[in-house]
Short mmCIF file of the N, C-alpha and C atoms (twelve columns), coordinates in Angstrom:
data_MODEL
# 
_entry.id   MODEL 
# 
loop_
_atom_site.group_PDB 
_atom_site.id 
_atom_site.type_symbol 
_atom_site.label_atom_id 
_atom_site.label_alt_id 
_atom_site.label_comp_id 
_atom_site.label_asym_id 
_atom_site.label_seq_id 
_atom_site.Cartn_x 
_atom_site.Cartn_y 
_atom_site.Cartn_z 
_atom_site.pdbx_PDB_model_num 
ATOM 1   N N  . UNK A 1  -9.927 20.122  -0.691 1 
ATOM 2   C CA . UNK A 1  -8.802 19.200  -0.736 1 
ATOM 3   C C  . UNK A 1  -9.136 17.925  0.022  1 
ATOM 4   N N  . UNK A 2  -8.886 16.669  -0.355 1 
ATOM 5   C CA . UNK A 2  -9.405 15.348  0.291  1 
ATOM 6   C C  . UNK A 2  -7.781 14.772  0.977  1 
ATOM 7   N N  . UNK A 3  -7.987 14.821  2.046  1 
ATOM 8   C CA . UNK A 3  -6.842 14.357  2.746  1 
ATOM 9   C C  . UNK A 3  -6.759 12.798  2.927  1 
ATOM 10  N N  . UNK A 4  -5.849 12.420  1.862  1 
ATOM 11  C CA . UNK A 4  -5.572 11.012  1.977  1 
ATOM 12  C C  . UNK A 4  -4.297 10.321  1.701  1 
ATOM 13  N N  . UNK A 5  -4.067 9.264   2.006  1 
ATOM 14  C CA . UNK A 5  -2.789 8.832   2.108  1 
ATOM 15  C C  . UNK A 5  -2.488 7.173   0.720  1 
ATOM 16  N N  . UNK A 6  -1.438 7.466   0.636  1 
ATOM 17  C CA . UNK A 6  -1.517 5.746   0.336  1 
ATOM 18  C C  . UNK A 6  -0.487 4.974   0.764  1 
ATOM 19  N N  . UNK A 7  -0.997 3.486   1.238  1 
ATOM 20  C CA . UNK A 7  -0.266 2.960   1.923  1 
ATOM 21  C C  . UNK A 7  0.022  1.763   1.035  1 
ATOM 22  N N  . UNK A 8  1.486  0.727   1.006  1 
ATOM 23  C CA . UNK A 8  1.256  -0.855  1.090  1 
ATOM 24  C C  . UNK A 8  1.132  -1.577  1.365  1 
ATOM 25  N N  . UNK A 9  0.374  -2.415  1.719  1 
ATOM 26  C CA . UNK A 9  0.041  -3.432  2.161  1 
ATOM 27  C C  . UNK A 9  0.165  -4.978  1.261  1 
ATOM 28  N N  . UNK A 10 0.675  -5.806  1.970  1 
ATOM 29  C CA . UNK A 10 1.209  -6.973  1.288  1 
ATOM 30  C C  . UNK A 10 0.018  -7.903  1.299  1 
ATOM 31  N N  . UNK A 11 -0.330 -8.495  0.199  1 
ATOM 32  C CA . UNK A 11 -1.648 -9.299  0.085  1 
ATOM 33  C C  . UNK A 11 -1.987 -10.559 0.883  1 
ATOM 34  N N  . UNK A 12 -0.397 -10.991 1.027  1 
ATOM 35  C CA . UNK A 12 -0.777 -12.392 1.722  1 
ATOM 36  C C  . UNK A 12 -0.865 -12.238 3.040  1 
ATOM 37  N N  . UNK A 13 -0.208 -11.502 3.686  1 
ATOM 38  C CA . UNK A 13 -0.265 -11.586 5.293  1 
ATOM 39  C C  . UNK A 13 -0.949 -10.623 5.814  1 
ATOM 40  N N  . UNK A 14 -1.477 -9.316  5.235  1 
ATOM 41  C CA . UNK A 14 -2.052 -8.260  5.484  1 
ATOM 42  C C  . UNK A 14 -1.312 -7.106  6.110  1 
ATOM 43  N N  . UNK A 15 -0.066 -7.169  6.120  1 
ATOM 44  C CA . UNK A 15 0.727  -6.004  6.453  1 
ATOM 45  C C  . UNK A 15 1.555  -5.179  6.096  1 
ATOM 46  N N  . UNK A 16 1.621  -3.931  6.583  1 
ATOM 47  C CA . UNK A 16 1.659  -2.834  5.819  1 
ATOM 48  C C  . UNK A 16 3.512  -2.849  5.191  1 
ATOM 49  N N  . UNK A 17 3.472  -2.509  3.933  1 
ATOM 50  C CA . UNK A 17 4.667  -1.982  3.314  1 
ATOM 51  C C  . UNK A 17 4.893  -0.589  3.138  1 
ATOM 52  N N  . UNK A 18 5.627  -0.266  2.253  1 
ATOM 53  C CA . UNK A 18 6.326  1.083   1.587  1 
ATOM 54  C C  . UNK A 18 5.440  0.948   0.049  1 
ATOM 55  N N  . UNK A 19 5.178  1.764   -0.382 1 
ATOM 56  C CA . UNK A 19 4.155  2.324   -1.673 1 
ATOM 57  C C  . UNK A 19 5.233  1.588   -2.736 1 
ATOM 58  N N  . UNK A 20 6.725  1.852   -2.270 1 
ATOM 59  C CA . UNK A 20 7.972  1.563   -3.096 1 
ATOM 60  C C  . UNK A 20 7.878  -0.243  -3.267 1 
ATOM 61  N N  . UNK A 21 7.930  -0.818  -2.442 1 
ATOM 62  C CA . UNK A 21 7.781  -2.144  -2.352 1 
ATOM 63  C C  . UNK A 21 6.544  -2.816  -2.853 1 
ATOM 64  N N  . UNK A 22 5.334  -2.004  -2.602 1 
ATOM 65  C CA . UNK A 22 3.965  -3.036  -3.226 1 
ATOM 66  C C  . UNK A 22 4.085  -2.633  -4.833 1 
ATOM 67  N N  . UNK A 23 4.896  -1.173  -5.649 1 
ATOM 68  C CA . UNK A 23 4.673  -1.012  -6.753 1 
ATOM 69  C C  . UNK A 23 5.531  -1.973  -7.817 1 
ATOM 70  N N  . UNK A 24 6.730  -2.115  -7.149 1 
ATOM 71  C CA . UNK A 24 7.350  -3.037  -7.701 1 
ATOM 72  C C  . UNK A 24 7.808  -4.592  -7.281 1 
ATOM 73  N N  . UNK A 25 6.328  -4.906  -6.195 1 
ATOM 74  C CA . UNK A 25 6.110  -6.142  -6.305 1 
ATOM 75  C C  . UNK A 25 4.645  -6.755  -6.117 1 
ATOM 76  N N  . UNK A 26 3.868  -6.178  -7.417 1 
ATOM 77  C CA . UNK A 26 2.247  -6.349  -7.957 1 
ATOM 78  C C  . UNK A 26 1.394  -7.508  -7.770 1 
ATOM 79  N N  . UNK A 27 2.467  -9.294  -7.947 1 
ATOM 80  C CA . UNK A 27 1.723  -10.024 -7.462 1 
ATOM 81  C C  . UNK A 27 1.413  -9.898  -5.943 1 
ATOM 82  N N  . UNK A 28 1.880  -9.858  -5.605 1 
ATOM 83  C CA . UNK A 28 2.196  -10.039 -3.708 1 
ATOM 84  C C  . UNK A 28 1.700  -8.841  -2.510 1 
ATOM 85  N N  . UNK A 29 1.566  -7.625  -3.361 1 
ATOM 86  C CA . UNK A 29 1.017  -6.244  -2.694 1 
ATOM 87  C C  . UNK A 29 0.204  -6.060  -3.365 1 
ATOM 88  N N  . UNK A 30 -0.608 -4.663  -3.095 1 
ATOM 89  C CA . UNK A 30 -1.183 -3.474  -3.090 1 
ATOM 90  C C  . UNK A 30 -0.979 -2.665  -2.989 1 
ATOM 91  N N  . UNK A 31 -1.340 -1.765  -3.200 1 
ATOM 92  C CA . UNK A 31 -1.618 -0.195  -2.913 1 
ATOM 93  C C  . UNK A 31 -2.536 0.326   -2.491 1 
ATOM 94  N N  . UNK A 32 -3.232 1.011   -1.337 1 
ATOM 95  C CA . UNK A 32 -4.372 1.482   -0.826 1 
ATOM 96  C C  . UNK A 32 -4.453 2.786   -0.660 1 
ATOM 97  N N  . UNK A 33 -5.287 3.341   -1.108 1 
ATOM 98  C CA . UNK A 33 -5.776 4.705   -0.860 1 
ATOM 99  C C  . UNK A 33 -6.342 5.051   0.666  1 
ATOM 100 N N  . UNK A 34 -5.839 5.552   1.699  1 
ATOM 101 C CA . UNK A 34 -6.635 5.586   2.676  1 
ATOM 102 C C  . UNK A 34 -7.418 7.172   3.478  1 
ATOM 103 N N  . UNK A 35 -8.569 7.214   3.546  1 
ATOM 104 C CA . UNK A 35 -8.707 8.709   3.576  1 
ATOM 105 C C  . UNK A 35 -8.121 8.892   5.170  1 
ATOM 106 N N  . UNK A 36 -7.880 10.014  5.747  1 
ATOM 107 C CA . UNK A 36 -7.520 10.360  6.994  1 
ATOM 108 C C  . UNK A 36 -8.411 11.361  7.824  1 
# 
């Protein structure tokens, strides 16, 4: 099992969101896979 997380992170300023917020706002976020 690979223990990992995903986080959002907002593109322009580099800080972290809700998975909920970067999915339904694509220009401006991300989504990151992060292992733990």
């Amino acid at each position: 099992m690979s223990k990992s997380v995903k986080i959002g992170r907002n593109a322009g300023s580099g800080r972290f969101t809700t998975v909920k917020t970067a999915v339904t706002h694509p220009r401006t976020h991300v989504v990151e896979t992060v292992k733990k």
